[in-house]
Short mmCIF file of C-alpha atoms (C1' of nucleotides) in Angstrom, two decimals:
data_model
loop_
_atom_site.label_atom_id
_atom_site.label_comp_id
_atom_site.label_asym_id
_atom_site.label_seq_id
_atom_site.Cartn_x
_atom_site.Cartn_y
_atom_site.Cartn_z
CA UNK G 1312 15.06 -32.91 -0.45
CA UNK G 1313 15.68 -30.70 -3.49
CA UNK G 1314 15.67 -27.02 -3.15
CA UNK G 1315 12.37 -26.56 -5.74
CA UNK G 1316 10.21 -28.21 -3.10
CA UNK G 1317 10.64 -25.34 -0.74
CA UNK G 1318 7.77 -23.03 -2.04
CA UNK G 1319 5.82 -20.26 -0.14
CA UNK G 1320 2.62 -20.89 -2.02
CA UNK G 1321 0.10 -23.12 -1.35
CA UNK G 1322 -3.28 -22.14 -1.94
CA UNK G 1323 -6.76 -23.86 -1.77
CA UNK G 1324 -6.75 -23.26 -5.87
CA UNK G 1325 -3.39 -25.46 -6.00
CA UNK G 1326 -4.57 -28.59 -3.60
CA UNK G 1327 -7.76 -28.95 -5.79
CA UNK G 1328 -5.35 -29.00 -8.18
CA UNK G 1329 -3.25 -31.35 -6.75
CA UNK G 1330 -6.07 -33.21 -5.64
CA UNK G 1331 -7.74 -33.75 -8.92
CA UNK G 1332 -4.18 -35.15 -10.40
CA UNK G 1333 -3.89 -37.46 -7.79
CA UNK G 1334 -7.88 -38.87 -7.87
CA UNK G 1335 -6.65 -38.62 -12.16
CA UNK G 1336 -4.39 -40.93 -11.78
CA UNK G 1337 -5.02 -43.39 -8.75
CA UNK G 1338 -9.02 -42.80 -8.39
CA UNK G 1339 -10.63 -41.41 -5.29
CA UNK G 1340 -9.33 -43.58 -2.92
CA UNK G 1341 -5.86 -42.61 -3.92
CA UNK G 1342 -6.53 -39.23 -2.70
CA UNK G 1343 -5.54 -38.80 1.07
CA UNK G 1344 -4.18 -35.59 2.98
CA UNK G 1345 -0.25 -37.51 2.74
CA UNK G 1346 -0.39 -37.95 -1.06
CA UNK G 1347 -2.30 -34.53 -1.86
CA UNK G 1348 0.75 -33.37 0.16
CA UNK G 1349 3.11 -35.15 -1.31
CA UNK G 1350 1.82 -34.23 -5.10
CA UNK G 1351 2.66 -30.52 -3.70
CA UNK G 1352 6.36 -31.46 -1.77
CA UNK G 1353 4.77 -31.07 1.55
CA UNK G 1354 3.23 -32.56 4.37
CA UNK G 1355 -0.23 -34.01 4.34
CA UNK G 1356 -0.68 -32.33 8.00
CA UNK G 1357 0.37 -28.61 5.87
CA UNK G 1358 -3.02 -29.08 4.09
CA UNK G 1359 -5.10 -28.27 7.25
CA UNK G 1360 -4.29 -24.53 7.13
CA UNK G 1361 -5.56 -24.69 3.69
CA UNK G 1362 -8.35 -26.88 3.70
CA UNK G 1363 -10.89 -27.33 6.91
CA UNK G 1364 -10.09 -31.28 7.16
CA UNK G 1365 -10.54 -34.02 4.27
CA UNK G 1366 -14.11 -33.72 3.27
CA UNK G 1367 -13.79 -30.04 2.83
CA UNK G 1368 -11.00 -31.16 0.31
CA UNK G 1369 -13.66 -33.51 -1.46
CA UNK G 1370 -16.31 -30.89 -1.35
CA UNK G 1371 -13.92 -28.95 -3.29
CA UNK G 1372 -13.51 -31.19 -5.93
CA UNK G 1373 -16.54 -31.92 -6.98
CA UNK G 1374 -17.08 -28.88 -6.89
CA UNK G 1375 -13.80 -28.21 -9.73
CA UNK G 1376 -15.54 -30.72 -11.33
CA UNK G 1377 -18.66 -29.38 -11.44
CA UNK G 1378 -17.44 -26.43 -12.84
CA UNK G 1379 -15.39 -27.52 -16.02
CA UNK G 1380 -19.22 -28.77 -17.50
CA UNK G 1381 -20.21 -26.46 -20.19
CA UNK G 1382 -23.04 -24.15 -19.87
CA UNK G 1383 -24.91 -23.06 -22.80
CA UNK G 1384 -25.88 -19.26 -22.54
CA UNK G 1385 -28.84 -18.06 -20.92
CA UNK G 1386 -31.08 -17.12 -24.18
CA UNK G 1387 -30.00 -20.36 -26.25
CA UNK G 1388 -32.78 -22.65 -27.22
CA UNK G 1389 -34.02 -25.13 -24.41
CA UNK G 1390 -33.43 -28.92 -26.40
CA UNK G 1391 -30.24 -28.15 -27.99
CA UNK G 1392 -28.79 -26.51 -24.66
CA UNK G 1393 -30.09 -29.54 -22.91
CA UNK G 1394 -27.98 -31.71 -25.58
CA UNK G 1395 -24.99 -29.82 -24.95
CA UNK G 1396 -25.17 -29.44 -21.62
CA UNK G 1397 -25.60 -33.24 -21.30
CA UNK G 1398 -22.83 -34.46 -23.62
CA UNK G 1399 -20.26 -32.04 -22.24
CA UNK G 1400 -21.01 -33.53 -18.39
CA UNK G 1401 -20.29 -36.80 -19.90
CA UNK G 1402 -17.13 -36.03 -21.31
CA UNK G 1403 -16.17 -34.94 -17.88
CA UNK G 1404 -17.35 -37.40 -16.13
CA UNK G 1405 -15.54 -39.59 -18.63
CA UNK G 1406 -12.42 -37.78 -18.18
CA UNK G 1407 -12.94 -37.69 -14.43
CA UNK G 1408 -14.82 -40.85 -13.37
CA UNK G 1409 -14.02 -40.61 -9.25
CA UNK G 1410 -16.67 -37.35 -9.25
CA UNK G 1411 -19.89 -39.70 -10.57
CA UNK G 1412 -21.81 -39.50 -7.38
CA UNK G 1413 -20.04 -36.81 -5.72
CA UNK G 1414 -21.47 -34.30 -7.74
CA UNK G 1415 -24.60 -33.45 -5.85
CA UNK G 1416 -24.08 -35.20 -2.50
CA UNK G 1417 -22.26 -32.52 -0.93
CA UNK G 1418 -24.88 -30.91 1.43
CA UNK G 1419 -24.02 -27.13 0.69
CA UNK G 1420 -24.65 -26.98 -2.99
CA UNK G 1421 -21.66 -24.86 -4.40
CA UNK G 1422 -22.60 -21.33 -6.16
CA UNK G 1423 -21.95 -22.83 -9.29
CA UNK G 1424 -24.74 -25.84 -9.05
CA UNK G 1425 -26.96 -23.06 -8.09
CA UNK G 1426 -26.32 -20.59 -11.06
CA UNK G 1427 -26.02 -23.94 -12.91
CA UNK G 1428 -29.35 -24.81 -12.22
CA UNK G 1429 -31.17 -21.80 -12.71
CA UNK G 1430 -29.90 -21.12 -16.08
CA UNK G 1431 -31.06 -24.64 -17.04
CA UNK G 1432 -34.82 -23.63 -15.75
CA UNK G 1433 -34.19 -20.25 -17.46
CA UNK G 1434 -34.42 -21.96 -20.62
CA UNK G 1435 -36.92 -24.40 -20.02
CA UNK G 1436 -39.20 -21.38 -18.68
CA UNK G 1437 -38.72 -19.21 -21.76
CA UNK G 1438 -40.28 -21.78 -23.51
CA UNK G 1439 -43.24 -22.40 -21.97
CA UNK G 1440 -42.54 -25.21 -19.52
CA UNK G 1441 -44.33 -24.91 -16.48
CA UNK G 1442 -42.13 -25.21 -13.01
CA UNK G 1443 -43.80 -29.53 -12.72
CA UNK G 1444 -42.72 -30.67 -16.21
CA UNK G 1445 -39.26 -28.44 -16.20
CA UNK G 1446 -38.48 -30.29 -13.45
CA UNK G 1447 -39.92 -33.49 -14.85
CA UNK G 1448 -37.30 -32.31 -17.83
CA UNK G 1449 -34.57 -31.52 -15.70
CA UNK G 1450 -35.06 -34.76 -13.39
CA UNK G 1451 -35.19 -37.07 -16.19
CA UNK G 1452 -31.80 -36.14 -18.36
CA UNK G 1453 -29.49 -35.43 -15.20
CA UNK G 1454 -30.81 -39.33 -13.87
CA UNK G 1455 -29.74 -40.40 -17.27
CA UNK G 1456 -27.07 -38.59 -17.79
CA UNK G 1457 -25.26 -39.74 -14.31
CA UNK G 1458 -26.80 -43.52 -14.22
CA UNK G 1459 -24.73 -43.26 -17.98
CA UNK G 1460 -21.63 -42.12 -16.57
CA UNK G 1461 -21.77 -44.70 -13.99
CA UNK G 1462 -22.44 -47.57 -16.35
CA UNK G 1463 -19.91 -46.47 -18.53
CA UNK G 1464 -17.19 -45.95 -15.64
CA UNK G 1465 -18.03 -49.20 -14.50
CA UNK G 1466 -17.93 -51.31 -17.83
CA UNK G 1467 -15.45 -53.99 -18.03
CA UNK G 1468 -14.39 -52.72 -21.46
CA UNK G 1469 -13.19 -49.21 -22.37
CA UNK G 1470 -15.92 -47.55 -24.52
CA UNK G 1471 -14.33 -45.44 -27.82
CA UNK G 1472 -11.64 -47.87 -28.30
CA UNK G 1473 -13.23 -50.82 -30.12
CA UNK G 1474 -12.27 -53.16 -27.75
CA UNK G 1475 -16.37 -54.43 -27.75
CA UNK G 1476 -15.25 -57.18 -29.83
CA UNK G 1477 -12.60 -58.02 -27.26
CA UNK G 1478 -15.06 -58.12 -24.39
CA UNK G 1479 -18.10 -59.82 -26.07
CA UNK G 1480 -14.74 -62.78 -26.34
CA UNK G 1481 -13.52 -62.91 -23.39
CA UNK G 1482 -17.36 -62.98 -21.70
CA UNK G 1483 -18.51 -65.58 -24.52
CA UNK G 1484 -21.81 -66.09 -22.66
CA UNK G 1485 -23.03 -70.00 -22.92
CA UNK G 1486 -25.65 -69.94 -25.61
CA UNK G 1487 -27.19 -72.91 -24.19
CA UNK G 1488 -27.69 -70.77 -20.62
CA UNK G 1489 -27.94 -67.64 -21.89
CA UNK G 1490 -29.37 -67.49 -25.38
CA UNK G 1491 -30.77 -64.17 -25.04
CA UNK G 1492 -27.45 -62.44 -23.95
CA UNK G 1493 -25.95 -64.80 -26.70
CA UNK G 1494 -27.95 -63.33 -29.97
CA UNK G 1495 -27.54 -59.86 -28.65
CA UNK G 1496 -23.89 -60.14 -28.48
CA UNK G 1497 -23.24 -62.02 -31.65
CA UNK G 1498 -25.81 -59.71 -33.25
CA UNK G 1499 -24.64 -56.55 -32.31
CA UNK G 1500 -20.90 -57.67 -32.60
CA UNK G 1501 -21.39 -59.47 -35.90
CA UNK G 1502 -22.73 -56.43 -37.50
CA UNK G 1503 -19.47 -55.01 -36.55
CA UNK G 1504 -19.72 -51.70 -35.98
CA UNK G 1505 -21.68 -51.50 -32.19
CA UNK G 1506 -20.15 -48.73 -29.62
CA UNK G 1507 -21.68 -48.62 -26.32
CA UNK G 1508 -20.66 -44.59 -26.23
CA UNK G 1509 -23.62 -44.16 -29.18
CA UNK G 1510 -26.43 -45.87 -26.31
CA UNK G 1511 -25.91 -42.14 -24.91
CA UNK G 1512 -27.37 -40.33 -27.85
CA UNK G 1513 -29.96 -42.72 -28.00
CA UNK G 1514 -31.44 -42.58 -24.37
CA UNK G 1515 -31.03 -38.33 -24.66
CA UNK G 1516 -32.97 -38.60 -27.45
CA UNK G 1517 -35.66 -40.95 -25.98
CA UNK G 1518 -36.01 -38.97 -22.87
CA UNK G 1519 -36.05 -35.17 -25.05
CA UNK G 1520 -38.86 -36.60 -27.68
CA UNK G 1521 -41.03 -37.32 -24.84
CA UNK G 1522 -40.40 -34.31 -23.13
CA UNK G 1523 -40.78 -31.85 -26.43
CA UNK G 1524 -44.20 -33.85 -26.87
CA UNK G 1525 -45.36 -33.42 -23.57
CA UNK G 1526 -45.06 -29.50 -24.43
CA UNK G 1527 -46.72 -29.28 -27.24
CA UNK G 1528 -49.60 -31.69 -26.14
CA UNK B 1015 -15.77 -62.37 26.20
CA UNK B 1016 -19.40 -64.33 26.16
CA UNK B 1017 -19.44 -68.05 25.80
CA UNK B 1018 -21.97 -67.40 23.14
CA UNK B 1019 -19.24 -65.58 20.99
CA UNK B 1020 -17.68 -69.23 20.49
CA UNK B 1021 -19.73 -70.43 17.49
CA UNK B 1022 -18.10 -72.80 15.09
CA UNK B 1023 -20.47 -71.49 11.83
CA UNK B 1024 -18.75 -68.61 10.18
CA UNK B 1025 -19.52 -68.61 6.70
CA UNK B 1026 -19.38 -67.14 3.60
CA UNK B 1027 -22.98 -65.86 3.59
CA UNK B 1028 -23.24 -65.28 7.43
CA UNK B 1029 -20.18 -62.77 6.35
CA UNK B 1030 -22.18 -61.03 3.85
CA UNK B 1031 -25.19 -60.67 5.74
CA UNK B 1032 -23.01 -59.54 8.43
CA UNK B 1033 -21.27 -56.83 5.84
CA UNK B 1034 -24.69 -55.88 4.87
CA UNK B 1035 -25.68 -55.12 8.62
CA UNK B 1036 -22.80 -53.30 9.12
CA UNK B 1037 -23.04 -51.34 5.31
CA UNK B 1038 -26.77 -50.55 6.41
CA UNK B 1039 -25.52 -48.90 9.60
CA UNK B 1040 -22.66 -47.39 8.46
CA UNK B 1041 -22.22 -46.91 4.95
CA UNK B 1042 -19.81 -48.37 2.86
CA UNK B 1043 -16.80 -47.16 4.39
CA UNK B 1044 -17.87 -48.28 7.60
CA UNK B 1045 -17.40 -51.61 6.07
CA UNK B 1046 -14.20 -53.00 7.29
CA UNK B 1047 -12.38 -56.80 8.28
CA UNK B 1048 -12.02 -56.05 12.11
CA UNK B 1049 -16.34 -54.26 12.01
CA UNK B 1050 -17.54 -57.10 10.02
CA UNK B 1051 -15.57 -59.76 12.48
CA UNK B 1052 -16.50 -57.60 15.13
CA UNK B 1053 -20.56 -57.98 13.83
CA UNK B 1054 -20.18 -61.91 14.11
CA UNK B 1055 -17.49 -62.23 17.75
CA UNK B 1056 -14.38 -62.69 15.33
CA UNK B 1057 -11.63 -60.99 15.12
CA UNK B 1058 -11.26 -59.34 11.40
CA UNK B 1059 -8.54 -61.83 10.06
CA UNK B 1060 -10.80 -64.90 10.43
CA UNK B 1061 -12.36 -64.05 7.45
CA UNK B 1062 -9.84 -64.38 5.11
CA UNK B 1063 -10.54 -68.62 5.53
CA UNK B 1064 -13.90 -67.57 4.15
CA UNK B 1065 -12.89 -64.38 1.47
CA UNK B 1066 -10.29 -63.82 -0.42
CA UNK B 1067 -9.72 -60.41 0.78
CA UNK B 1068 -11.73 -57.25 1.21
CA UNK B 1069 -12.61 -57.23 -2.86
CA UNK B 1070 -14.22 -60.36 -2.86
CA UNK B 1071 -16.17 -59.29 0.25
CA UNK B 1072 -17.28 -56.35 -1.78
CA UNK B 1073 -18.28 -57.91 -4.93
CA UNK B 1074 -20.32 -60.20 -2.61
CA UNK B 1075 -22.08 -57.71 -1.26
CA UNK B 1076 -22.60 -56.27 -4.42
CA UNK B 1077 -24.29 -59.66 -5.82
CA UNK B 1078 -26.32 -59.94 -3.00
CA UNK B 1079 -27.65 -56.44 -3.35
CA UNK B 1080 -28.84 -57.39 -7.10
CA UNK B 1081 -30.90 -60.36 -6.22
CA UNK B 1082 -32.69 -58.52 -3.97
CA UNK B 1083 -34.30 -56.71 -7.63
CA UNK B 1084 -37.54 -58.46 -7.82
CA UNK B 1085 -37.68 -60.07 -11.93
CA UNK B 1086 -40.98 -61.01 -13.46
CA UNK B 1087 -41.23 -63.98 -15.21
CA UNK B 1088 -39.64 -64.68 -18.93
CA UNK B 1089 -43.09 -64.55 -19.91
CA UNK B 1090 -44.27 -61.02 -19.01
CA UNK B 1091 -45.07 -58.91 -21.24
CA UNK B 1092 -42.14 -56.67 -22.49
CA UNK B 1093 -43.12 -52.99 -20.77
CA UNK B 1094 -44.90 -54.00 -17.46
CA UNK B 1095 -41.92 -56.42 -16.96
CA UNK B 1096 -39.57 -53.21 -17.46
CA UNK B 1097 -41.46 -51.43 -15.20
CA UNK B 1098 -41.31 -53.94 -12.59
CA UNK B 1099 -37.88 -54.20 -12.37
CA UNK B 1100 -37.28 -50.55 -12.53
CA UNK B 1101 -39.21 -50.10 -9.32
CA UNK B 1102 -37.91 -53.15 -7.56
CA UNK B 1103 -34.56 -51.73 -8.52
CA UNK B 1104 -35.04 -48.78 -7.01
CA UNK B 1105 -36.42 -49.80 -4.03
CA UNK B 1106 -33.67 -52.21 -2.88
CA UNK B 1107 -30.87 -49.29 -3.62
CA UNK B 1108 -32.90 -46.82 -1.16
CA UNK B 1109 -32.31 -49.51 1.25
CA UNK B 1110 -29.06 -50.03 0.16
CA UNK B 1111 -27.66 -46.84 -1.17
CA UNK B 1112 -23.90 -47.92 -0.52
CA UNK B 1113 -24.76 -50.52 -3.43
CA UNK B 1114 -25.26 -48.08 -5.92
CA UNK B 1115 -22.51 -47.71 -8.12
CA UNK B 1116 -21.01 -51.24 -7.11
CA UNK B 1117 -23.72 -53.14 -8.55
CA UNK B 1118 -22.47 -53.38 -12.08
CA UNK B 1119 -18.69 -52.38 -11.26
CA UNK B 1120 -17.11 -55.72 -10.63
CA UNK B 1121 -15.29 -57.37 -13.74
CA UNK B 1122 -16.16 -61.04 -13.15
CA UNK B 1123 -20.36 -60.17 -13.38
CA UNK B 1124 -22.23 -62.77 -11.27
CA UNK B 1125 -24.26 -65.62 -12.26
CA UNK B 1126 -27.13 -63.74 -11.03
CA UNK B 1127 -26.15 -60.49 -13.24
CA UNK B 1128 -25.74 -62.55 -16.31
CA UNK B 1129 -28.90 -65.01 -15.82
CA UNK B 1130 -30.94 -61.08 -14.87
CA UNK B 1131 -29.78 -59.68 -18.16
CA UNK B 1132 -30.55 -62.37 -20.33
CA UNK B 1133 -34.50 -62.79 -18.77
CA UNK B 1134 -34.49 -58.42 -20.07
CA UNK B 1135 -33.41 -59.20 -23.63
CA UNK B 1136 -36.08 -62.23 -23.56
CA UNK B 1137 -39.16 -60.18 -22.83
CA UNK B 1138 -37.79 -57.48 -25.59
CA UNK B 1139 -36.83 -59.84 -28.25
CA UNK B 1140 -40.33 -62.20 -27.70
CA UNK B 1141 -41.70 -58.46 -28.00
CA UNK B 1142 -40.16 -57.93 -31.63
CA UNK B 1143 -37.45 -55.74 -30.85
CA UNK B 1144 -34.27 -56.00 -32.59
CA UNK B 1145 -30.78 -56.81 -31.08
CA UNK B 1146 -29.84 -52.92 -31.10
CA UNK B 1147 -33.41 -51.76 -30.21
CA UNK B 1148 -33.28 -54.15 -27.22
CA UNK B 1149 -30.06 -52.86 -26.34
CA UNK B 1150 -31.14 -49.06 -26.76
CA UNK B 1151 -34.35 -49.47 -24.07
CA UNK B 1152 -32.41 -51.90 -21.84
CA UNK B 1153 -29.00 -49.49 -21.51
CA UNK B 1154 -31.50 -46.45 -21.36
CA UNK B 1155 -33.69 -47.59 -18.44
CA UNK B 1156 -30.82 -48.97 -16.89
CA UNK B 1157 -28.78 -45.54 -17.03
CA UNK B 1158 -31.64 -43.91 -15.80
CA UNK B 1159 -32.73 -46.16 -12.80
CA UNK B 1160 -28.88 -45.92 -11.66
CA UNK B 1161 -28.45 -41.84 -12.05
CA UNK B 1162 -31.89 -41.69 -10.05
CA UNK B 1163 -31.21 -43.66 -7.33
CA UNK B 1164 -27.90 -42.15 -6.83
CA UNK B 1165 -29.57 -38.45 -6.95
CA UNK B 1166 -32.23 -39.79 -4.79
CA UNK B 1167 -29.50 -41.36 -2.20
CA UNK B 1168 -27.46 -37.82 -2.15
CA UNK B 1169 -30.36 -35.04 -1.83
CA UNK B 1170 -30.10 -33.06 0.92
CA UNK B 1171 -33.72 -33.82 2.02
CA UNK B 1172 -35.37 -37.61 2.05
CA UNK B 1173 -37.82 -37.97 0.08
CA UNK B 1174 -41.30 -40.06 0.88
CA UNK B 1175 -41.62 -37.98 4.04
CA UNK B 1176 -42.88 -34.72 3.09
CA UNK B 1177 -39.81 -32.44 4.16
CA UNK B 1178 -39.39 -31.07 0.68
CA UNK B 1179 -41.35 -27.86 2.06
CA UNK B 1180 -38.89 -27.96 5.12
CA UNK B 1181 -35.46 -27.85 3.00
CA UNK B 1182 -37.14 -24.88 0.96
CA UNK B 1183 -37.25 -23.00 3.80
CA UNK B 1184 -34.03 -23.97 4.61
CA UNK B 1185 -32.28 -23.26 1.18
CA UNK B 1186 -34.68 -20.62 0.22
CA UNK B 1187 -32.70 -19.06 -2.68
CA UNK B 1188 -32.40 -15.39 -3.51
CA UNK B 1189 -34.93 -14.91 -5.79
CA UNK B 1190 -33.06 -11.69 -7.41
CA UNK B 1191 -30.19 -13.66 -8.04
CA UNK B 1192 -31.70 -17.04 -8.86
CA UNK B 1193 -34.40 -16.35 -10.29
CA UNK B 1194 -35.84 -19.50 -12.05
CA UNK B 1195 -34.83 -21.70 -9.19
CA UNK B 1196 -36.75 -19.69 -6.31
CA UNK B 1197 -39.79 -19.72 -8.53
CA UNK B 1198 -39.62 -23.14 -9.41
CA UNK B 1199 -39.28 -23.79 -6.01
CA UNK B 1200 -42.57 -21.51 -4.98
CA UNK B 1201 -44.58 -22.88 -7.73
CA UNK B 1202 -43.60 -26.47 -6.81
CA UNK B 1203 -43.82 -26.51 -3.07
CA UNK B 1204 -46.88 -23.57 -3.25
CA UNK B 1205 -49.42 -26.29 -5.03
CA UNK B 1206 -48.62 -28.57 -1.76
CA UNK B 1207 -48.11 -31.57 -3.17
CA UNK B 1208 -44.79 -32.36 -4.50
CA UNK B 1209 -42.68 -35.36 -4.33
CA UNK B 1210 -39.49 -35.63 -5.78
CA UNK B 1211 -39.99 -39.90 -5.60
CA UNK B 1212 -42.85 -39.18 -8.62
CA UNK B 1213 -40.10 -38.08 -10.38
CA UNK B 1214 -39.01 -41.62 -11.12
CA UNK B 1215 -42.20 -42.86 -12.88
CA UNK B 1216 -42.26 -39.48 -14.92
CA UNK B 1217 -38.86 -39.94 -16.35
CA UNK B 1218 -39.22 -44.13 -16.65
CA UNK B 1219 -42.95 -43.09 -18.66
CA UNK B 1220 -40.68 -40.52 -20.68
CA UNK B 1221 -37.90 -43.58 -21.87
CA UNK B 1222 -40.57 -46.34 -22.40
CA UNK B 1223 -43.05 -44.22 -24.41
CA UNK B 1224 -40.40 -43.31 -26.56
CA UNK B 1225 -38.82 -47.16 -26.48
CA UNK B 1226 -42.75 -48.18 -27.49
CA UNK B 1227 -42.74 -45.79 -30.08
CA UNK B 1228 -40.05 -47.21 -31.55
CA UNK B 1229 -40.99 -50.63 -31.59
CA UNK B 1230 -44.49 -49.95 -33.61
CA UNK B 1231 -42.77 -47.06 -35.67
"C1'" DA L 988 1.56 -17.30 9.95
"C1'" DC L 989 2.68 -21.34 8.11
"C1'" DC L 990 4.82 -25.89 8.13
"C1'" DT L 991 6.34 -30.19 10.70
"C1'" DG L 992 7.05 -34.49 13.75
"C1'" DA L 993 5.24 -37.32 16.89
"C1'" DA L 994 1.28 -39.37 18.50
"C1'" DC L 995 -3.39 -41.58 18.55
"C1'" DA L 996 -6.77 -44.56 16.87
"C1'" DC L 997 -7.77 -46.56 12.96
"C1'" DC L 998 -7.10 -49.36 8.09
"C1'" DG L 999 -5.86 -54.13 4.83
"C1'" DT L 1000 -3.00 -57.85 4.83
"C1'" DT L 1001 0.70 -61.36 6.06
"C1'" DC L 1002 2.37 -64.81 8.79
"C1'" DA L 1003 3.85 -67.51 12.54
"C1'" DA L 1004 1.67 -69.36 16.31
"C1'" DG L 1005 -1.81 -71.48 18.83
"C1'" DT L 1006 -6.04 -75.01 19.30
"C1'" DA Y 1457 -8.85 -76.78 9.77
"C1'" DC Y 1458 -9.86 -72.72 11.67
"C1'" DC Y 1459 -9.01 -68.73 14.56
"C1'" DT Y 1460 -5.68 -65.28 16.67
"C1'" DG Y 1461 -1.89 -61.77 17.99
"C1'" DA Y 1462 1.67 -59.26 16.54
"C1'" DA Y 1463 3.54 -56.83 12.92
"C1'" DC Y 1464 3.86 -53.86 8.73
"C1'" DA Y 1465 2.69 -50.06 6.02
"C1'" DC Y 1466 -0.79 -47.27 5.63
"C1'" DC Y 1467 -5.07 -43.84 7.04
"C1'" DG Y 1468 -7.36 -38.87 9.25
"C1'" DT Y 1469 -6.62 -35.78 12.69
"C1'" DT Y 1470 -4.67 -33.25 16.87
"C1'" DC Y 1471 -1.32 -30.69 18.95
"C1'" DA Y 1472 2.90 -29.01 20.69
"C1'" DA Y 1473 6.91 -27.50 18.63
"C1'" DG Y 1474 9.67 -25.32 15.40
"C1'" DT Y 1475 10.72 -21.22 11.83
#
DNA sequence: ACCTGAACACCGTTCAAGT
DNA sequence: ACCTGAACACCGTTCAAGT
């Protein structure tokens, strides 16, 4: 309709774009070939010179996604890169929910997961892990670290927003049925200051004690 | 076509078995009104007499995926009772992988979900642990159970049938550029005998030691 | 070379119509 | 009361047609 939609570019780099502010704002299944087309003022059917068909389009973001986690350099010190390598893919995840379980299902593994995952032995091996309990390492906090982002994505209340109070409310669990779920709510709650985001430090922490015994056993 | 496709039974639950047929078969998004009518001789929009819509079918398939996890008594003993359920857990999502990710999504939890949670916090509180503790080993194993079966449901090779050595071969990185993963790989797959599946009672032994530690700390 | 419009075989859902 | 057929507004994808 208006003269800016008539544009000569449009790259793969600008329909993962598009395609990530569409599956931002109306999740995954929000994303189709006619609204990815639309976010650009074109037609969906434009895409396929771009893009091989639909799941190439997924492929490609998750693998944007993958991408914007942070990556510690190769010489930093194995636990502390693990920390920061998990709590920045949780932030994205956060920030990006619709990726949780697209992340490694794609069958070619981008570049990036590769290189990703080799500096992440790199500094598990310059400390004296052995290729079994690296990957027992490496296993472990990526399990957590998505299972996490999926409980948290899924969670009928918002984490970092206080709204626990609001939930444990609304749910108000019958103490007489469930007295269990009943003192761990009005425990937690009554204390005042639970968060559901801190259960992430926590479980890191339980998983990278064991593991940092386990090496110097 | 048949006479026998006149039947006069369609249920709620002969619709969710029939979704869970069709899920098994075709994954999730092979789930749809007209293939689950189709599964039972119906046409798609009898079901709405039975569901509300397609939602409701989904969060009944989602229940019914959770009671398939196997939960020890209220009297078991805190860790083996853990354990238990971990494994049960992630058995019935290998069977099911379209479940993961649904199973705690839903905002109106099921009867079953609420009764399961409360029998968790019982074994942990008759154990000692505190309202926070219990909720630090129960969000922890749950995260991780999750984020492992959903790795487990997206690797490129299935695990429990010995073709780990086969997709090594097949990916078979370059060792000059990645170095750590194509020795990982050599050293893992060289000594014969990996499985990815032992992965999951490594990292569960890494969260409950440090859970047990807790408890007696 | 790149974009489009029509077409095909699908969706979820509504609703009037049949029994 | 329960099932159905047609209809609506959507899908992914193909392909001939436009520029």
């Amino acid at each position: 309709m208006t003269r800016m939609a008539r544009r000569r570019i449009l790259t793969r780099e600008g329909i993962v774009a598009a395609g990530v502010a569409v599956a931002d704002r109306s999740g995954i299944e929000g994303v189709s070939m006619r609204s990815v087309g639309k976010e650009l003022g074109v037609e969906g059917m434009s895409l396929y010179h771009h893009v091989t068909n639909k799941d190439d389009l997924l492929d490609a973001l998750a693998a944007w996604v993958f991408e914007q986690i942070e990556l510690p350099p190769a010489d930093a010190e194995w636990r502390s890169a693990m920390e920061r390598r998990a709590q920045s893919a949780r932030l994205v995840l956060r920030a990006h929910p619709w990726a949780i379980g697209m992340l490694e299902s794609r069958p070619t593994p981008s570049l990036a997961l590769l290189r990703h995952h080799d500096r992440v032995l790199g500094w598990l091996f310059d400390a004296g892990f052995s290729a079994a309990s690296a990957t027992h390492a490496f296993s472990a906090v990526d399990a957590f670290v998505y299972g996490f982002a999926l409980s948290e994505s899924t969670l009928p209340f918002q984490t970092e927003e206080g709204t626990e109070a609001d939930f444990a409310d609304a749910v108000a669990p019958d103490p007489a049925e469930y007295p269990n779920l009943a003192r761990s709510l009005s425990d937690l709650l009554g204390a005042g200051s639970y968060s559901y985001a801190d259960e992430f430090d926590v479980g890191l922490t339980f998983i990278l004690d064991s593991v940092e015994r386990s090496l110097t056993a």
